[in-house]
Coordinates of C-alpha atoms and ligand atoms in Angstrom, one line a residue:
X23 CA 125.3 203.1 205.0
X24 CA 126.7 201.5 201.7
X25 CA 129.9 200.6 203.6
X26 CA 127.9 199.1 206.4
X27 CA 126.1 196.8 204.2
X28 CA 129.1 195.8 202.4
X29 CA 130.8 195.1 205.6
X30 CA 127.8 192.9 206.9
X31 CA 127.8 190.8 203.8
X32 CA 131.5 190.1 203.4
X33 CA 131.6 186.9 205.2
X34 CA 129.3 185.3 202.6
X35 CA 131.6 185.8 199.7
X36 CA 135.2 185.9 200.6
X37 CA 135.8 182.9 202.9
X38 CA 138.7 182.0 200.8
X39 CA 140.9 185.1 201.3
X40 CA 140.9 187.9 203.8
X41 CA 138.2 190.3 203.2
X42 CA 138.8 194.2 203.3
X43 CA 137.6 194.4 207.0
X44 CA 140.0 191.7 208.0
X45 CA 142.8 193.1 206.1
X46 CA 142.3 196.6 207.9
X47 CA 142.0 195.0 211.1
X48 CA 145.2 192.8 210.7
X49 CA 147.1 195.8 209.6
X50 CA 146.0 197.9 212.8
X51 CA 146.6 194.9 215.1
X52 CA 150.0 194.2 213.7
X53 CA 151.0 197.7 214.3
X54 CA 149.4 198.1 217.7
X55 CA 151.6 195.2 219.0
X56 CA 154.8 196.8 217.2
X57 CA 157.1 197.5 218.9
X58 CA 158.1 199.1 222.5
X59 CA 154.8 200.1 223.5
X60 CA 153.2 199.5 220.2
X61 CA 151.6 202.0 217.8
X62 CA 148.6 204.1 219.0
X63 CA 145.8 203.4 216.6
X64 CA 144.4 206.9 215.6
X65 CA 141.0 207.4 213.9
X66 CA 140.7 208.6 210.3
X67 CA 140.5 212.3 210.0
X68 CA 137.9 214.1 207.8
X69 CA 138.2 214.4 204.2
X70 CA 138.0 217.9 204.5
X71 CA 141.3 219.0 206.3
X72 CA 142.0 221.9 208.5
X73 CA 145.1 222.9 206.5
X74 CA 144.0 225.5 204.2
X75 CA 146.6 224.9 201.5
X76 CA 145.0 221.7 200.5
X77 CA 141.4 220.8 199.3
X78 CA 141.2 217.2 200.6
X79 CA 142.9 214.7 202.7
X80 CA 145.0 212.8 200.3
X81 CA 147.3 210.9 202.6
X82 CA 147.4 209.4 206.1
X83 CA 150.2 211.6 207.0
X84 CA 148.4 214.9 206.8
X85 CA 146.8 214.9 210.2
X86 CA 150.1 214.4 211.6
X87 CA 151.9 217.0 209.7
X88 CA 152.7 219.3 212.8
X89 CA 154.3 216.3 214.7
X90 CA 156.9 215.9 211.9
X91 CA 157.8 219.6 212.8
X92 CA 158.3 219.2 216.5
X93 CA 154.9 219.8 217.9
X94 CA 154.3 217.1 220.5
X95 CA 152.0 214.3 219.3
X96 CA 149.1 213.6 221.8
X97 CA 149.3 210.0 220.8
X98 CA 152.9 209.5 221.3
X99 CA 155.7 209.0 218.8
X100 CA 154.3 206.0 216.8
X101 CA 150.9 205.8 215.4
X102 CA 148.8 203.8 212.8
X103 CA 145.6 204.7 211.0
X104 CA 143.2 203.8 208.1
X105 CA 142.7 207.0 206.6
X106 CA 139.9 207.8 204.2
X107 CA 141.5 209.7 201.2
X108 CA 140.1 211.6 198.1
X109 CA 142.6 212.2 195.2
X110 CA 141.4 213.7 192.1
X111 CA 144.8 213.9 190.4
X112 CA 144.1 210.5 189.0
X113 CA 140.5 211.1 188.0
X114 CA 141.1 210.5 184.3
X115 CA 142.6 207.0 185.2
X116 CA 139.5 205.9 187.3
X117 CA 137.8 203.1 185.4
X118 CA 140.8 201.2 184.8
X119 CA 141.7 198.3 187.1
X120 CA 143.0 200.2 190.1
X121 CA 142.4 204.0 190.2
X122 CA 140.0 205.6 192.5
X123 CA 139.0 209.0 193.6
X124 CA 138.1 207.8 197.1
X125 CA 140.0 205.1 198.8
X126 CA 141.3 204.2 202.3
X127 CA 145.0 204.2 203.1
X128 CA 146.7 202.1 205.8
X129 CA 149.6 203.6 207.3
X130 CA 152.2 203.6 210.3
X131 CA 153.9 206.8 211.2
X132 CA 156.6 207.8 213.4
X133 CA 157.8 211.2 214.5
X134 CA 161.3 210.8 215.6
X135 CA 160.6 207.3 217.1
X136 CA 162.0 204.7 214.8
X137 CA 163.7 204.9 211.5
X138 CA 164.4 203.2 208.1
X139 CA 165.5 199.7 209.6
X140 CA 162.3 199.2 211.7
X141 CA 160.0 200.7 209.1
X142 CA 161.3 198.4 206.3
X143 CA 161.5 195.4 208.7
X144 CA 157.9 195.8 209.8
X145 CA 156.7 196.3 206.2
X146 CA 158.6 193.2 205.0
X147 CA 157.2 191.0 207.9
X148 CA 153.6 192.3 207.5
X149 CA 153.5 191.5 203.5
X150 CA 155.4 188.4 203.7
X151 CA 154.5 186.7 206.9
X152 CA 151.3 188.1 208.0
X153 CA 149.7 188.3 204.7
X154 CA 151.7 185.5 203.1
X155 CA 152.4 187.4 199.9
X156 CA 155.4 187.3 197.6
X157 CA 157.1 190.6 197.1
X158 CA 158.1 191.0 193.2
X159 CA 160.6 193.6 193.9
X160 CA 161.1 196.9 195.8
X161 CA 162.4 200.2 194.7
X162 CA 164.7 202.7 196.4
X163 CA 165.7 206.3 195.7
X164 CA 168.6 206.4 193.3
X165 CA 169.8 209.9 194.4
X166 CA 169.6 213.4 192.8
X167 CA 171.3 216.7 193.4
X168 CA 171.4 217.5 197.0
X169 CA 169.8 214.1 198.1
X170 CA 172.0 211.0 197.9
X171 CA 171.4 207.5 196.9
X172 CA 169.4 205.7 199.7
X173 CA 172.3 203.2 200.5
X174 CA 170.7 202.5 203.8
X175 CA 167.3 201.1 202.6
X176 CA 169.2 199.1 199.9
X177 CA 171.3 197.5 202.6
X178 CA 168.3 196.8 205.0
X179 CA 166.2 195.1 202.0
X180 CA 169.3 193.0 201.3
X181 CA 169.7 192.0 205.0
X182 CA 166.0 190.9 205.0
X183 CA 166.1 189.0 201.7
X184 CA 169.3 188.5 199.8
X185 CA 167.5 187.5 196.7
X186 CA 165.2 190.3 196.6
X187 CA 165.1 192.4 193.4
X188 CA 165.9 196.2 194.3
X189 CA 165.4 198.8 191.5
X190 CA 166.6 202.2 191.7
X191 CA 164.3 205.1 190.7
X192 CA 164.5 208.8 190.5
X193 CA 162.7 211.8 192.0
X194 CA 159.4 211.2 190.1
X195 CA 158.8 207.8 191.5
X196 CA 160.8 207.6 194.7
X197 CA 160.5 211.1 196.4
X198 CA 157.3 211.9 198.2
X199 CA 155.7 215.2 199.4
X200 CA 154.9 217.5 200.5
X201 CA 151.3 217.8 200.6
X202 CA 150.3 221.6 199.9
X203 CA 152.8 224.4 199.4
X204 CA 155.3 223.2 201.9
X205 CA 155.9 220.5 204.4
X206 CA 157.7 217.3 205.2
X207 CA 158.9 215.0 202.4
X208 CA 161.7 212.7 201.6
X209 CA 162.9 209.6 199.6
X210 CA 160.9 206.6 199.6
X211 CA 161.0 202.8 199.2
X212 CA 158.1 201.0 197.5
X213 CA 156.8 197.5 197.6
X214 CA 155.6 195.7 194.5
X215 CA 153.4 192.6 194.7
X216 CA 151.8 191.1 191.4
X217 CA 153.2 193.9 189.5
X218 CA 151.4 196.5 191.5
X219 CA 152.8 199.2 193.9
X220 CA 151.1 198.3 197.1
X221 CA 153.1 200.0 199.9
X222 CA 155.0 203.4 199.9
X223 CA 157.4 204.0 202.9
X224 CA 158.5 207.7 203.0
X225 CA 161.4 208.7 205.0
X226 CA 160.6 212.3 205.9
X227 CA 164.1 213.9 206.1
X228 CA 163.4 217.2 204.6
X229 CA 161.2 220.3 204.8
X230 CA 160.4 221.6 201.3
X231 CA 160.0 225.4 201.7
X232 CA 157.6 227.5 199.5
X233 CA 160.4 228.4 197.3
X234 CA 160.9 224.5 196.5
X235 CA 164.2 224.3 198.2
X236 CA 164.8 221.6 200.8
X237 CA 165.9 222.1 204.4
X238 CA 167.0 219.0 206.5
X239 CA 164.5 218.2 209.3
X240 CA 165.6 218.0 212.8
X241 CA 163.3 215.1 213.6
X242 CA 163.3 212.5 211.0
X243 CA 160.0 210.7 210.5
X244 CA 158.5 207.8 209.0
X245 CA 155.1 208.0 206.9
X246 CA 153.9 205.0 205.1
X247 CA 150.8 204.3 203.0
X248 CA 149.2 201.3 201.6
X249 CA 145.9 201.4 199.6
X250 CA 143.5 199.1 201.2
X251 CA 141.6 198.5 197.9
X252 CA 144.6 197.7 195.9
X253 CA 145.8 195.3 198.7
X254 CA 142.5 193.6 198.7
X255 CA 142.7 193.2 195.0
X256 CA 146.1 191.4 195.3
X257 CA 145.0 189.2 198.3
X258 CA 141.8 188.3 196.7
X259 CA 143.5 187.7 193.6
X260 CA 140.9 189.5 191.4
X261 CA 141.6 191.5 188.1
X262 CA 140.4 194.9 189.3
X263 CA 139.7 196.7 192.6
X264 CA 136.0 196.7 191.5
X265 CA 136.0 193.0 192.0
X266 CA 136.9 192.9 195.5
X267 CA 134.5 192.6 198.4
X268 CA 134.6 196.3 198.8
X269 CA 132.6 197.0 195.6
X270 CA 131.3 193.4 195.1
X271 CA 127.9 194.4 196.7
X272 CA 127.2 197.3 194.7
X273 CA 124.8 196.8 191.6
X274 CA 126.7 195.1 188.7
X275 CA 125.5 194.6 185.2
X276 CA 124.6 190.9 185.0
X277 CA 127.3 188.9 183.6
X278 CA 130.6 189.9 182.2
X279 CA 133.2 192.3 183.4
X280 CA 131.9 195.9 184.4
X281 CA 132.2 198.4 182.0
X282 CA 134.4 201.7 182.5
X283 CA 131.3 203.7 183.0
X284 CA 130.1 201.3 185.6
X285 CA 133.4 201.6 187.6
X286 CA 133.4 205.3 187.4
X287 CA 129.8 205.3 188.7
X288 CA 130.9 203.0 191.7
X289 CA 134.0 205.0 192.4
X290 CA 132.2 208.4 192.3
X291 CA 129.3 207.2 194.3
X292 CA 131.7 206.3 197.3
X293 CA 133.4 209.5 196.9
X294 CA 130.2 211.4 196.8
X295 CA 128.7 209.7 199.9
X296 CA 131.9 210.1 201.9
X297 CA 132.5 213.9 200.9
X298 CA 128.7 214.5 201.8
X299 CA 129.0 212.7 205.2
X300 CA 132.2 214.9 205.9
X301 CA 130.0 218.1 205.3
X302 CA 130.9 219.0 201.7
X303 CA 128.0 220.3 199.8
X304 CA 127.9 221.0 195.8
X305 CA 129.1 224.5 195.1
X306 CA 131.0 226.4 192.5
X307 CA 134.3 226.6 194.5
X308 CA 136.9 224.4 196.3
X309 CA 135.6 221.1 197.6
X310 CA 132.0 221.8 196.8
X311 CA 133.1 222.2 193.2
X312 CA 134.8 218.8 193.1
X313 CA 131.7 217.2 194.7
X314 CA 129.7 218.9 192.0
X315 CA 131.7 217.6 189.3
X316 CA 131.7 214.1 190.6
X317 CA 128.0 214.2 190.9
X318 CA 127.4 215.8 187.3
X319 CA 129.9 213.3 185.8
X320 CA 128.0 210.4 186.8
X321 CA 124.7 212.0 185.9
X322 CA 125.8 212.1 182.5
X323 CA 126.1 208.3 182.1
X324 CA 123.0 206.4 180.8
X325 CA 123.3 204.0 183.5
X326 CA 122.8 206.7 185.9
X327 CA 119.9 208.7 184.4
X328 CA 117.9 210.8 186.7
X329 CA 115.1 208.3 186.5
X330 CA 117.7 205.8 187.9
X331 CA 118.8 208.0 190.6
X332 CA 115.0 208.1 191.8
X333 CA 114.9 204.5 191.8
X334 CA 118.3 204.3 193.7
X335 CA 116.8 207.0 196.2
X336 CA 113.6 205.3 196.7
X337 CA 115.2 201.9 197.5
X338 CA 117.8 203.4 199.8
X339 CA 115.1 205.3 201.6
X340 CA 112.7 202.4 202.0
X341 CA 115.4 200.2 203.1
X342 CA 116.3 202.8 205.7
X343 CA 112.8 203.1 206.9
X344 CA 112.3 199.4 207.0
X345 CA 115.5 199.0 209.1
X346 CA 114.6 201.7 211.4
X347 CA 111.5 200.1 212.2
X348 CA 113.0 196.7 212.4
X349 CA 115.6 198.1 214.9
X350 CA 113.0 199.6 217.0
X351 CA 110.9 196.4 217.1
X352 CA 114.0 194.1 217.6
X353 CA 115.5 196.1 220.4
X354 CA 112.2 195.6 222.4
X355 CA 113.1 191.9 222.6
X356 CA 116.6 192.2 223.5
X357 CA 117.3 191.1 227.1
X358 CA 120.7 190.9 229.0
X359 CA 120.5 187.2 229.3
X360 CA 119.5 185.3 226.1
X361 CA 120.4 181.9 224.8
X362 CA 122.1 181.6 221.4
X363 CA 118.9 180.5 219.7
X364 CA 117.0 183.4 221.1
X365 CA 119.8 185.8 219.9
X366 CA 120.0 184.1 216.4
X367 CA 116.4 184.4 216.0
X368 CA 116.5 188.2 216.7
X369 CA 119.2 188.5 214.3
X370 CA 117.5 186.7 211.6
X371 CA 114.0 188.1 212.1
X372 CA 115.0 191.7 212.6
X373 CA 118.3 191.9 211.0
X374 CA 119.8 193.5 214.1
X375 CA 123.6 194.1 213.6
X376 CA 125.8 191.6 215.5
X377 CA 127.7 194.6 216.8
X378 CA 124.5 195.8 218.6
X379 CA 123.5 192.4 219.8
X380 CA 127.1 191.9 221.2
X381 CA 126.9 195.2 222.9
X382 CA 123.5 194.7 224.6
X383 CA 123.4 191.3 225.6
X384 CA 125.7 190.3 228.5
X385 CA 126.0 186.6 227.8
X386 CA 126.5 187.0 224.1
X387 CA 128.6 184.0 223.0
X388 CA 130.3 184.6 219.6
X389 CA 131.4 181.0 218.9
X390 CA 127.7 179.7 219.5
X391 CA 126.4 182.5 217.3
X392 CA 128.8 181.7 214.5
X393 CA 127.8 178.0 214.8
X394 CA 124.3 178.8 214.2
X395 CA 125.0 181.3 211.5
X396 CA 127.1 178.6 209.7
X397 CA 124.2 176.1 209.8
X398 CA 121.9 178.8 208.6
X399 CA 124.1 179.4 205.6
X400 CA 124.1 175.8 204.8
X401 CA 120.5 175.6 204.8
X402 CA 120.3 178.7 202.4
X403 CA 122.6 177.1 200.1
X404 CA 120.6 173.9 199.9
X405 CA 117.5 176.2 199.4
X406 CA 119.0 178.0 196.5
X407 CA 120.3 174.7 195.0
X408 CA 116.7 174.3 194.3
X409 CA 115.6 171.9 197.0
X410 CA 112.4 173.8 197.4
X411 CA 109.6 173.8 195.0
X412 CA 109.4 177.0 193.0
X413 CA 106.5 176.8 190.5
X414 CA 107.2 179.9 188.6
X415 CA 107.4 179.8 184.8
X416 CA 110.3 182.3 184.7
X417 CA 112.0 184.7 186.9
X418 CA 111.2 187.8 185.0
X419 CA 110.4 190.9 187.1
X420 CA 106.7 190.8 186.1
X421 CA 106.3 187.2 186.9
X422 CA 108.0 187.6 190.3
X423 CA 105.8 190.6 191.1
X424 CA 102.6 188.5 190.3
X425 CA 104.0 185.7 192.4
X426 CA 104.1 188.0 195.5
X427 CA 100.5 189.3 194.5
X428 CA 99.4 185.6 194.4
X429 CA 100.4 185.3 198.1
X430 CA 98.6 188.4 199.0
X431 CA 95.3 187.3 197.2
X432 CA 95.4 183.8 198.9
X433 CA 95.7 185.7 202.3
X434 CA 93.0 188.0 201.4
X435 CA 90.6 185.1 200.5
X436 CA 91.4 183.3 203.7
X437 CA 90.7 186.8 205.5
X438 CA 87.5 187.0 204.0
X439 CA 86.2 183.5 203.9
X440 CA 88.1 181.7 206.5
X441 CA 91.4 179.5 206.8
X442 CA 89.6 176.7 205.4
X443 CA 89.9 178.1 201.8
X444 CA 92.9 176.5 200.2
X445 CA 94.9 176.9 197.4
X446 CA 94.0 174.1 194.6
X447 CA 96.3 175.2 191.9
X448 CA 98.3 178.2 190.5
X449 CA 99.9 179.4 187.4
X450 CA 101.9 182.5 187.0
X451 CA 103.3 184.1 183.8
X452 CA 104.5 187.5 182.9
X453 CA 100.9 188.6 182.1
X454 CA 98.7 187.5 184.7
X455 CA 98.5 185.0 187.7
X456 CA 96.0 182.3 188.0
X457 CA 94.7 181.0 191.5
X458 CA 92.4 178.1 192.1
X459 CA 90.9 177.8 195.4
X460 CA 88.5 175.7 197.2
X461 CA 85.2 177.6 197.5
X462 CA 81.8 176.4 196.3
X463 CA 80.1 179.3 194.8
X464 CA 80.3 182.4 192.5
X465 CA 82.0 185.5 194.1
X466 CA 79.8 188.6 194.2
X467 CA 81.0 191.9 192.6
X468 CA 81.1 193.4 195.9
X469 CA 83.2 190.5 197.2
X470 CA 85.6 190.7 194.3
X471 CA 86.0 194.6 194.9
X472 CA 86.7 194.0 198.5
X473 CA 89.4 191.3 197.6
X474 CA 91.0 193.7 195.5
X475 CA 91.0 196.5 197.8
X476 CA 92.5 194.2 200.6
X477 CA 95.3 193.3 198.4
X478 CA 95.8 196.8 197.3
X479 CA 96.0 198.0 201.0
X480 CA 98.7 195.7 201.6
X481 CA 100.7 196.7 198.6
X482 CA 100.3 200.3 199.6
X483 CA 101.5 199.6 203.1
X484 CA 104.9 198.7 201.7
X485 CA 105.1 195.3 203.5
X486 CA 108.3 193.4 203.6
X487 CA 108.6 190.0 201.9
X488 CA 111.1 187.9 204.0
X489 CA 112.4 184.5 203.4
X490 CA 113.2 182.1 206.2
X491 CA 114.4 178.6 206.2
X492 CA 112.9 176.6 209.2
X493 CA 112.5 173.1 210.4
X494 CA 109.3 171.5 208.9
X495 CA 107.7 171.1 212.3
X496 CA 108.1 174.8 213.2
X497 CA 106.6 176.0 209.9
X498 CA 103.6 173.8 210.7
X499 CA 103.4 174.9 214.1
X500 CA 103.1 178.6 213.1
X501 CA 100.5 177.7 210.5
X502 CA 102.4 178.5 207.4
X503 CA 100.3 177.8 204.3
X504 CA 101.4 174.6 202.6
X505 CA 100.7 173.4 199.2
X506 CA 98.4 170.5 198.6
X507 CA 99.8 167.2 197.9
X508 CA 103.5 168.2 198.2
X509 CA 105.9 166.3 200.3
X510 CA 108.3 168.5 202.1
X511 CA 111.8 167.7 203.5
X512 CA 112.8 168.4 207.3
X513 CA 113.9 172.0 206.5
X514 CA 111.5 174.3 204.6
X515 CA 111.6 177.7 203.0
X516 CA 108.8 180.0 204.2
X517 CA 107.9 183.3 202.6
X518 CA 106.5 185.9 205.1
X519 CA 104.8 189.1 204.1
X520 CA 104.9 191.2 207.1
X521 CA 104.8 194.7 208.1
X522 CA 105.6 197.2 210.7
X523 CA 102.7 197.5 213.1
X524 CA 101.1 200.5 211.3
X525 CA 99.4 198.4 208.6
X526 CA 95.8 198.1 209.2
X527 CA 94.1 195.2 210.6
X528 CA 91.4 195.6 208.1
X529 CA 94.0 195.0 205.4
X530 CA 94.1 191.4 206.4
X531 CA 97.0 191.6 209.1
X532 CA 96.9 189.4 212.0
X533 CA 98.0 190.7 215.5
X534 CA 101.5 189.5 214.9
X535 CA 101.9 191.9 211.9
X536 CA 102.0 188.9 209.5
X537 CA 99.8 189.1 206.4
X538 CA 100.9 185.9 204.8
X539 CA 103.3 182.8 205.5
X540 CA 103.6 180.3 202.8
X541 CA 105.7 177.4 202.1
X542 CA 107.6 178.6 198.8
X543 CA 110.8 178.5 197.1
X544 CA 110.4 182.2 195.7
X545 CA 111.4 184.3 194.3
X546 CA 109.6 187.2 195.4
X547 CA 110.0 191.1 195.4
X548 CA 111.4 192.5 198.7
X549 CA 108.7 194.8 199.4
X550 CA 104.9 195.0 198.4
X551 CA 105.3 198.6 197.3
X552 CA 107.0 197.3 194.2
X553 CA 103.7 195.8 192.8
X554 CA 101.6 198.7 191.8
X555 CA 98.0 198.4 190.9
X556 CA 96.3 195.1 191.6
X557 CA 93.2 194.1 189.3
X558 CA 91.0 191.1 189.5
X559 CA 90.2 190.1 185.8
X560 CA 87.9 187.4 186.1
X561 CA 86.3 184.9 188.6
X562 CA 85.0 181.6 187.3
X563 CA 84.4 177.9 188.1
X564 CA 87.4 175.7 187.6
X565 CA 86.1 172.3 188.7
X566 CA 83.5 170.9 191.3
X567 CA 84.1 172.9 194.6
X568 CA 87.1 174.9 193.0
X569 CA 87.1 178.5 191.9
X570 CA 89.5 180.3 189.6
X571 CA 90.7 183.9 189.9
X572 CA 92.9 185.5 187.2
X573 CA 94.4 188.8 188.2
X574 CA 97.1 191.3 186.8
X575 CA 99.2 194.1 188.0
X576 CA 99.3 197.5 186.3
Ligands
LIG28 N1 152.3 209.9 202.1 C1 152.8 208.5 201.4 C2 151.6 208.6 200.3 O1 150.6 209.0 200.3 C3 152.8 207.5 202.3 O2 151.8 207.5 203.1 O3 151.8 207.6 199.4

């Protein structure tokens, strides 16, 4: 789910460089077209492999191991994938700029199809032409007992770029594999960009036996791996993998760089989610033990106390529920033929994912949709640039909560006394809200109690608070509450407090499920559940025909 949210939001933040989804796609597209017949794109395998000699999937080649040994590949000789991987060998390194326990690895593979010339040329073309990156240097295997210097790769690199720097390295750096006790392995050539190893090309020429001796393989194979997160870091020109779009949506302390602990929490959280989804459960052995260690490790950090964990759990759960309801509601309105504006308003109102819309609507038109999205984003930017009236003393959480309660109180007053009750003034700070409204007599105790419980019902109903930008005319047409005496521009920001249809009509919900709609610059809480206990402190006269309520949240 985390990945889904990240993916959805990417476009907002990384217009200037390819985001991780685009990178992944461009790699797979590139290889699906290369060369005779292209590479078959194979889905990632599970993090928990069938091979009993390894705990986790640590590399893209693992699911293909038998095909290097002569078994026929169901996908043909040349394949490419984006493989999710877990590597715990570097766990102590996690928290620096580029190590992760969970990551995605892009790779192209060949089982007796092509060899070094093609593999190196493809990699060179993808990095320098497709991505437009400059290669710092490459490394090739310098040779060791029984395995000679890789002259062939050296020559191929020189033929592609006569000025390229080629370094020779030994067995520790430029020989890869096998995974587990035995298997295919061989010399490598590695590509460095911005000082970082981004791509490892392995030439599987040998089979390492259990006794560690090497036996030449009958079929020569290609196995390459390029970490998506590192590639994103280089492409997006950010200092750490944690600053790429992949992590940018996860919670971050405000201001400044993330601390090592925060990065570890981010990394481990991804690993934990991915492992649980692939079927691992905490236990005292094998994969379950690693999962348990990852979980307990982050639970030790102050930023991830059990209390905070409850908060995260509740937020995720609430969002999940709200989204399920919104999906169900939204899907009711989907028809096979819809115009772009209708489609966009579904997207905006219910947050239906674009993929779903594209799938279900026959005449879905992507360029038209994109144009509306762009227009909307521009409006949002104007909104956040402060074009709309805000009126809050500060943006402290307590003040923001009281602001939302203020909207609920006005709605309750109108529900009780009619729409002609209007706001005549307001003042909100961290301690209390103050609402002045047009009304010509003192409220009775019973009326005050009833107001309190109407507001409370809407708080407890867990209603969503949603901001929408719309043309002034439209906002007026739907009867959004305007602030007295304010002149509005052509586009206005309206805050809706609305719930799934289960919220009771007696709690002040109109038939369309909207409790409140007000012209407002925000900010507000996301869901009324966050507000707690609403209490009216005082009701008094303010001026002729205007009453004043002071209320708090506990
Ligand atoms: N198997 C090699 C690696 O994991 C290349 O894919 O680095």
